[in-house]
Amino acid sequence: MSTPIVLITGGSRGIGAATARLAARQGFHVVINYQHNQARAEQLVNEIRATNGLAECLQADISNQQDAQQLFDTILEQWGPISALVNNAGILEQQSDFIDITPERWHRVFATNVFGTMLCCQHAITHMRDHHLKGSIVNVSSLASVFGSPHEYVDYAASKGAIDSFTKGLAKEMAAQGIRVNCVRPGSIYTEMHADGGEANRVDRLAPNIPMQRGGQAEEVAEAIVWLLSEKASYCTGSFLDVAGGR
Ligand code: NAP
């Protein structure tokens, strides 16, 4: 059997990078997608290869239809069809009340978090269907979809709510074709994303109110993602795994 190929979107840092490292250790050929940070993506590829893992990286803005098409075409031409996809790329913007959020901003947030994820799912399902592969898709949502992120980024939370609904529907559509679609919802995880929202120490501020009284690590989220990707989760589809310290 050939080595299964997994595409991880937004994989140059944070949860995506931890997922790439773990998936490579567990025998996947990992394709790391990045948008801007080529140096970190290449560094991660070199790190994985140094421990005998299989890894590549490709630039693409997954919210852009041409970029997404090119990304999947290149993977097919160079390494073959993917049988696993992690829709990890996601953005948020400065903490703000909803009243101050512009339509331009919420279009940007939905373009990556929702429409980029949907685009990648269509391409991935095409790879799987055309090559008669069983497949596994993991969407990275957020517990923000449940709590709503008031006074911070309700646009981001709403985009993750859309991912939850999309996961449920797509899982039901694809189940009979052997393609599983699941969702991981992280809580407050130590990554650089919080600095993008204007509060680099946000996780430490929230930690006392988390039942486990600490933030999570990207590696703890990666474990859930890679388990759902794997055949160990063979009877899970349309499932939501919250990695959130009890929230
Ligand atoms: P992160 O450190 O900000 O990393 C996000 C990555 O996404 C970046 O590497 C970025 O790539 C990439 N990206 C953004 N827009 C993209 C686009 N249009 N096309 C391709 N790549 C794009 O974030 P993280 O904290 O690891 O979060 C990963 C996922 O977990 C996100 O979906 C996030 O919403 C979710 N999540 C995170 C937390 C948390 O507390 N950290 C909690 C709940 C959910 P470049 O750097 O190359 O531009």
Short mmCIF file of C-alpha atoms and ligand atoms in Angstrom, two decimals:
data_model
loop_
_atom_site.label_atom_id
_atom_site.label_comp_id
_atom_site.label_asym_id
_atom_site.label_seq_id
_atom_site.Cartn_x
_atom_site.Cartn_y
_atom_site.Cartn_z
CA MET A 1 0.00 0.00 0.00
CA SER A 2 1.27 3.50 -0.81
CA THR A 3 1.84 6.04 1.94
CA PRO A 4 -1.35 8.06 2.61
CA ILE A 5 -1.02 11.74 1.74
CA VAL A 6 -2.47 14.35 4.10
CA LEU A 7 -2.84 18.04 3.28
CA ILE A 8 -2.74 20.35 6.31
CA THR A 9 -3.84 23.90 5.50
CA GLY A 10 -2.16 26.73 7.41
CA GLY A 11 0.49 24.31 8.63
CA SER A 12 3.55 26.49 9.02
CA ARG A 13 2.93 27.28 12.71
CA GLY A 14 0.71 26.61 15.72
CA ILE A 15 -1.79 23.75 15.69
CA GLY A 16 -1.16 23.03 12.00
CA ALA A 17 2.59 22.61 12.52
CA ALA A 18 2.07 20.33 15.55
CA THR A 19 -0.37 18.26 13.47
CA ALA A 20 2.15 18.00 10.62
CA ARG A 21 4.87 16.71 12.98
CA LEU A 22 2.57 14.12 14.56
CA ALA A 23 1.00 12.97 11.28
CA ALA A 24 4.46 12.45 9.78
CA ARG A 25 5.52 10.40 12.83
CA GLN A 26 2.40 8.28 12.37
CA GLY A 27 3.26 7.46 8.77
CA PHE A 28 1.51 10.08 6.67
CA HIS A 29 3.20 11.84 3.75
CA VAL A 30 2.52 15.39 4.88
CA VAL A 31 1.84 18.34 2.58
CA ILE A 32 2.03 21.59 4.55
CA ASN A 33 0.18 24.52 3.04
CA TYR A 34 1.16 28.04 4.05
CA GLN A 35 0.04 31.48 2.93
CA HIS A 36 2.88 33.92 3.80
CA ASN A 37 5.45 32.20 5.95
CA GLN A 38 7.60 30.25 3.49
CA ALA A 39 10.66 30.22 5.76
CA ARG A 40 8.81 28.54 8.64
CA ALA A 41 7.11 26.06 6.34
CA GLU A 42 10.45 25.06 4.80
CA GLN A 43 12.05 24.81 8.23
CA LEU A 44 9.26 22.45 9.33
CA VAL A 45 9.68 20.31 6.21
CA ASN A 46 13.43 20.02 6.90
CA GLU A 47 12.76 19.12 10.53
CA ILE A 48 10.33 16.33 9.54
CA ARG A 49 12.66 15.00 6.83
CA ALA A 50 15.55 14.96 9.32
CA THR A 51 13.62 12.36 11.32
CA ASN A 52 12.89 10.29 8.18
CA GLY A 53 9.38 11.66 7.71
CA LEU A 54 7.88 12.52 4.34
CA ALA A 55 7.01 16.21 4.01
CA GLU A 56 6.50 18.92 1.41
CA CYS A 57 5.23 22.49 1.54
CA LEU A 58 3.16 24.51 -0.92
CA GLN A 59 2.07 28.14 -0.90
CA ALA A 60 -1.61 28.93 -1.47
CA ASP A 61 -4.25 31.29 -0.16
CA ILE A 62 -6.97 28.71 0.39
CA SER A 63 -9.68 31.36 0.15
CA ASN A 64 -8.68 32.02 -3.46
CA GLN A 65 -10.30 29.63 -5.98
CA GLN A 66 -7.35 29.63 -8.40
CA ASP A 67 -4.83 29.08 -5.60
CA ALA A 68 -6.86 26.20 -4.19
CA GLN A 69 -7.18 24.56 -7.63
CA GLN A 70 -3.43 24.95 -8.20
CA LEU A 71 -2.66 23.53 -4.75
CA PHE A 72 -4.61 20.33 -5.34
CA ASP A 73 -3.44 19.98 -8.98
CA THR A 74 0.19 20.25 -7.87
CA ILE A 75 -0.25 17.65 -5.14
CA LEU A 76 -1.87 15.25 -7.64
CA GLU A 77 0.84 15.76 -10.26
CA GLN A 78 3.79 15.56 -7.89
CA TRP A 79 2.81 13.01 -5.25
CA GLY A 80 -0.65 11.61 -6.05
CA PRO A 81 -4.18 11.96 -4.66
CA ILE A 82 -4.73 12.88 -1.03
CA SER A 83 -6.75 10.61 1.25
CA ALA A 84 -6.70 12.94 4.25
CA LEU A 85 -7.29 16.66 4.75
CA VAL A 86 -6.98 18.88 7.81
CA ASN A 87 -8.78 22.19 7.33
CA ASN A 88 -6.73 24.07 9.90
CA ALA A 89 -6.09 27.49 8.28
CA GLY A 90 -8.05 30.12 10.14
CA ILE A 91 -7.87 33.81 10.93
CA LEU A 92 -9.24 36.32 13.39
CA GLU A 93 -8.71 40.06 13.61
CA GLN A 94 -8.38 42.66 16.40
CA GLN A 95 -10.62 42.20 19.43
CA SER A 96 -13.63 44.45 19.00
CA ASP A 97 -17.33 44.89 19.72
CA PHE A 98 -19.53 43.71 16.86
CA ILE A 99 -20.78 47.24 16.21
CA ASP A 100 -17.26 48.26 15.15
CA ILE A 101 -16.61 45.31 12.83
CA THR A 102 -16.75 46.26 9.15
CA PRO A 103 -18.37 44.14 6.43
CA GLU A 104 -14.95 44.01 4.73
CA ARG A 105 -13.55 42.34 7.81
CA TRP A 106 -16.27 39.73 8.20
CA HIS A 107 -15.97 38.91 4.48
CA ARG A 108 -12.21 38.32 5.01
CA VAL A 109 -12.83 36.10 8.05
CA PHE A 110 -15.49 34.02 6.32
CA ALA A 111 -13.43 33.84 3.10
CA THR A 112 -10.65 31.88 4.82
CA ASN A 113 -12.41 30.16 7.70
CA VAL A 114 -15.56 29.03 5.87
CA PHE A 115 -15.22 29.32 2.09
CA GLY A 116 -11.58 28.19 2.08
CA THR A 117 -12.53 25.12 4.08
CA MET A 118 -15.44 24.37 1.72
CA LEU A 119 -13.22 24.78 -1.35
CA CYS A 120 -10.57 22.43 0.05
CA CYS A 121 -13.25 19.85 0.90
CA GLN A 122 -14.57 19.89 -2.68
CA HIS A 123 -11.09 19.38 -4.12
CA ALA A 124 -10.21 16.69 -1.58
CA ILE A 125 -13.43 14.76 -2.22
CA THR A 126 -12.69 14.94 -5.96
CA HIS A 127 -9.24 13.39 -5.36
CA MET A 128 -10.75 10.66 -3.21
CA ARG A 129 -13.69 9.90 -5.51
CA ASP A 130 -11.67 9.92 -8.75
CA HIS A 131 -9.06 7.57 -7.27
CA HIS A 132 -11.51 5.30 -5.40
CA LEU A 133 -9.93 6.14 -2.05
CA LYS A 134 -11.56 6.04 1.33
CA GLY A 135 -10.85 9.35 2.99
CA SER A 136 -10.86 11.35 6.18
CA ILE A 137 -11.37 15.08 6.66
CA VAL A 138 -10.91 16.94 9.94
CA ASN A 139 -12.20 20.50 10.20
CA VAL A 140 -10.64 22.66 12.91
CA SER A 141 -13.46 24.71 14.39
CA SER A 142 -13.36 26.35 17.83
CA LEU A 143 -15.34 26.34 21.06
CA ALA A 144 -15.98 29.96 20.06
CA SER A 145 -18.77 28.45 17.92
CA VAL A 146 -20.54 27.55 21.17
CA PHE A 147 -19.64 30.59 23.32
CA GLY A 148 -19.80 33.29 20.63
CA SER A 149 -16.73 35.41 21.59
CA PRO A 150 -18.63 38.56 22.65
CA HIS A 151 -16.59 41.81 22.67
CA GLU A 152 -13.73 39.98 20.96
CA TYR A 153 -14.63 38.54 17.55
CA VAL A 154 -18.21 37.42 17.03
CA ASP A 155 -17.48 37.28 13.28
CA TYR A 156 -14.81 34.64 13.93
CA ALA A 157 -17.14 32.71 16.27
CA ALA A 158 -19.92 32.80 13.66
CA SER A 159 -17.53 31.48 11.01
CA LYS A 160 -16.74 28.54 13.30
CA GLY A 161 -20.47 27.98 13.82
CA ALA A 162 -20.73 27.64 10.05
CA ILE A 163 -17.94 25.05 10.13
CA ASP A 164 -19.84 23.02 12.73
CA SER A 165 -23.00 22.91 10.56
CA PHE A 166 -20.98 22.21 7.43
CA THR A 167 -19.17 19.32 9.13
CA LYS A 168 -22.43 17.71 10.19
CA GLY A 169 -24.04 17.96 6.75
CA LEU A 170 -21.00 16.92 4.76
CA ALA A 171 -20.38 13.95 7.05
CA LYS A 172 -23.89 12.66 6.35
CA GLU A 173 -23.51 13.23 2.59
CA MET A 174 -20.20 11.41 2.34
CA ALA A 175 -20.65 8.58 4.86
CA ALA A 176 -21.89 5.98 2.38
CA GLN A 177 -18.91 6.74 0.10
CA GLY A 178 -16.38 5.91 2.80
CA ILE A 179 -15.30 9.51 3.44
CA ARG A 180 -15.40 10.50 7.12
CA VAL A 181 -15.75 14.17 8.10
CA ASN A 182 -15.11 15.17 11.70
CA CYS A 183 -14.44 18.29 13.71
CA VAL A 184 -12.01 19.28 16.46
CA ARG A 185 -12.96 22.30 18.58
CA PRO A 186 -9.98 23.69 20.50
CA GLY A 187 -10.45 25.94 23.51
CA SER A 188 -7.70 28.40 24.49
CA ILE A 189 -4.43 27.16 23.03
CA TYR A 190 -0.99 28.75 23.28
CA THR A 191 -0.28 29.89 19.71
CA GLU A 192 0.62 33.12 17.96
CA MET A 193 -2.99 33.58 16.78
CA HIS A 194 -3.88 35.52 19.94
CA ALA A 195 -1.31 38.20 19.12
CA ASP A 196 -3.17 38.68 15.81
CA GLY A 197 -6.24 39.50 17.91
CA GLY A 198 -4.21 42.12 19.82
CA GLU A 199 -3.71 40.19 23.08
CA ALA A 200 -0.67 37.94 23.00
CA ASN A 201 -1.22 36.86 26.64
CA ARG A 202 -4.93 36.08 26.19
CA VAL A 203 -4.60 32.40 27.12
CA ASP A 204 -2.94 33.25 30.46
CA ARG A 205 -5.72 35.74 31.21
CA LEU A 206 -8.41 33.12 30.56
CA ALA A 207 -6.64 30.21 32.27
CA PRO A 208 -8.10 30.70 35.80
CA ASN A 209 -11.63 30.34 34.36
CA ILE A 210 -10.89 27.10 32.51
CA PRO A 211 -11.93 24.04 34.59
CA MET A 212 -8.45 22.52 34.19
CA GLN A 213 -7.03 25.97 35.09
CA ARG A 214 -4.59 26.11 32.22
CA GLY A 215 -4.42 26.76 28.50
CA GLY A 216 -3.77 23.96 26.05
CA GLN A 217 -0.77 23.16 23.89
CA ALA A 218 -0.90 22.78 20.12
CA GLU A 219 0.39 19.21 20.51
CA GLU A 220 -2.66 18.29 22.62
CA VAL A 221 -4.95 19.44 19.80
CA ALA A 222 -2.83 17.62 17.21
CA GLU A 223 -3.40 14.31 19.04
CA ALA A 224 -7.17 14.68 18.60
CA ILE A 225 -6.86 15.69 14.94
CA VAL A 226 -4.55 12.83 13.98
CA TRP A 227 -6.67 10.29 15.88
CA LEU A 228 -9.78 11.37 13.95
CA LEU A 229 -7.80 11.22 10.70
CA SER A 230 -6.65 7.67 11.41
CA GLU A 231 -8.39 4.35 10.97
CA LYS A 232 -8.56 4.14 14.78
CA ALA A 233 -11.56 6.48 14.42
CA SER A 234 -13.13 4.29 11.73
CA TYR A 235 -16.69 4.53 13.13
CA CYS A 236 -16.57 8.29 13.77
CA THR A 237 -18.08 10.69 11.30
CA GLY A 238 -19.90 13.94 12.00
CA SER A 239 -18.25 13.84 15.44
CA PHE A 240 -17.08 16.84 17.47
CA LEU A 241 -14.08 16.46 19.73
CA ASP A 242 -13.63 19.43 22.11
CA VAL A 243 -10.03 19.92 23.27
CA ALA A 244 -10.69 22.65 25.77
CA GLY A 245 -9.72 21.70 29.32
CA GLY A 246 -13.32 21.06 30.37
CA ARG A 247 -14.99 24.23 29.07
P1 NAP B 1 -2.07 30.43 13.84
O1 NAP B 1 -0.90 30.18 14.71
O2 NAP B 1 -2.50 31.85 13.61
O3 NAP B 1 -1.84 29.72 12.44
C1 NAP B 1 -2.79 29.83 11.43
C2 NAP B 1 -2.14 29.51 10.13
O4 NAP B 1 -3.12 29.66 9.11
C3 NAP B 1 -0.98 30.41 9.77
O5 NAP B 1 0.15 29.60 9.67
C4 NAP B 1 -1.33 31.01 8.41
O6 NAP B 1 -0.31 30.87 7.44
C5 NAP B 1 -2.47 30.13 7.96
N1 NAP B 1 -3.43 30.84 7.12
C6 NAP B 1 -4.22 31.90 7.44
N2 NAP B 1 -4.98 32.25 6.40
C7 NAP B 1 -4.67 31.39 5.40
C8 NAP B 1 -5.10 31.26 4.06
N3 NAP B 1 -6.04 32.08 3.54
N4 NAP B 1 -4.57 30.28 3.30
C9 NAP B 1 -3.64 29.46 3.81
N5 NAP B 1 -3.18 29.53 5.07
C10 NAP B 1 -3.69 30.50 5.84
O7 NAP B 1 -3.37 29.70 14.39
P2 NAP B 1 -3.60 28.47 15.39
O8 NAP B 1 -3.85 29.02 16.74
O9 NAP B 1 -2.59 27.40 15.19
O10 NAP B 1 -5.02 28.00 14.86
C11 NAP B 1 -5.20 26.94 13.92
C12 NAP B 1 -6.68 26.67 13.82
O11 NAP B 1 -7.20 26.39 15.13
C13 NAP B 1 -7.48 27.86 13.29
O12 NAP B 1 -8.52 27.40 12.44
C14 NAP B 1 -8.07 28.48 14.54
O13 NAP B 1 -9.27 29.17 14.30
C15 NAP B 1 -8.29 27.24 15.39
N6 NAP B 1 -8.38 27.52 16.84
C16 NAP B 1 -7.31 28.03 17.52
C17 NAP B 1 -7.44 28.29 18.88
C18 NAP B 1 -6.33 28.85 19.72
O14 NAP B 1 -6.56 29.15 20.90
N7 NAP B 1 -5.12 28.99 19.18
C19 NAP B 1 -8.66 28.04 19.53
C20 NAP B 1 -9.71 27.53 18.80
C21 NAP B 1 -9.56 27.26 17.45
P3 NAP B 1 0.91 31.91 7.21
O15 NAP B 1 1.54 32.10 8.56
O16 NAP B 1 1.79 31.25 6.22
O17 NAP B 1 0.29 33.17 6.68
#
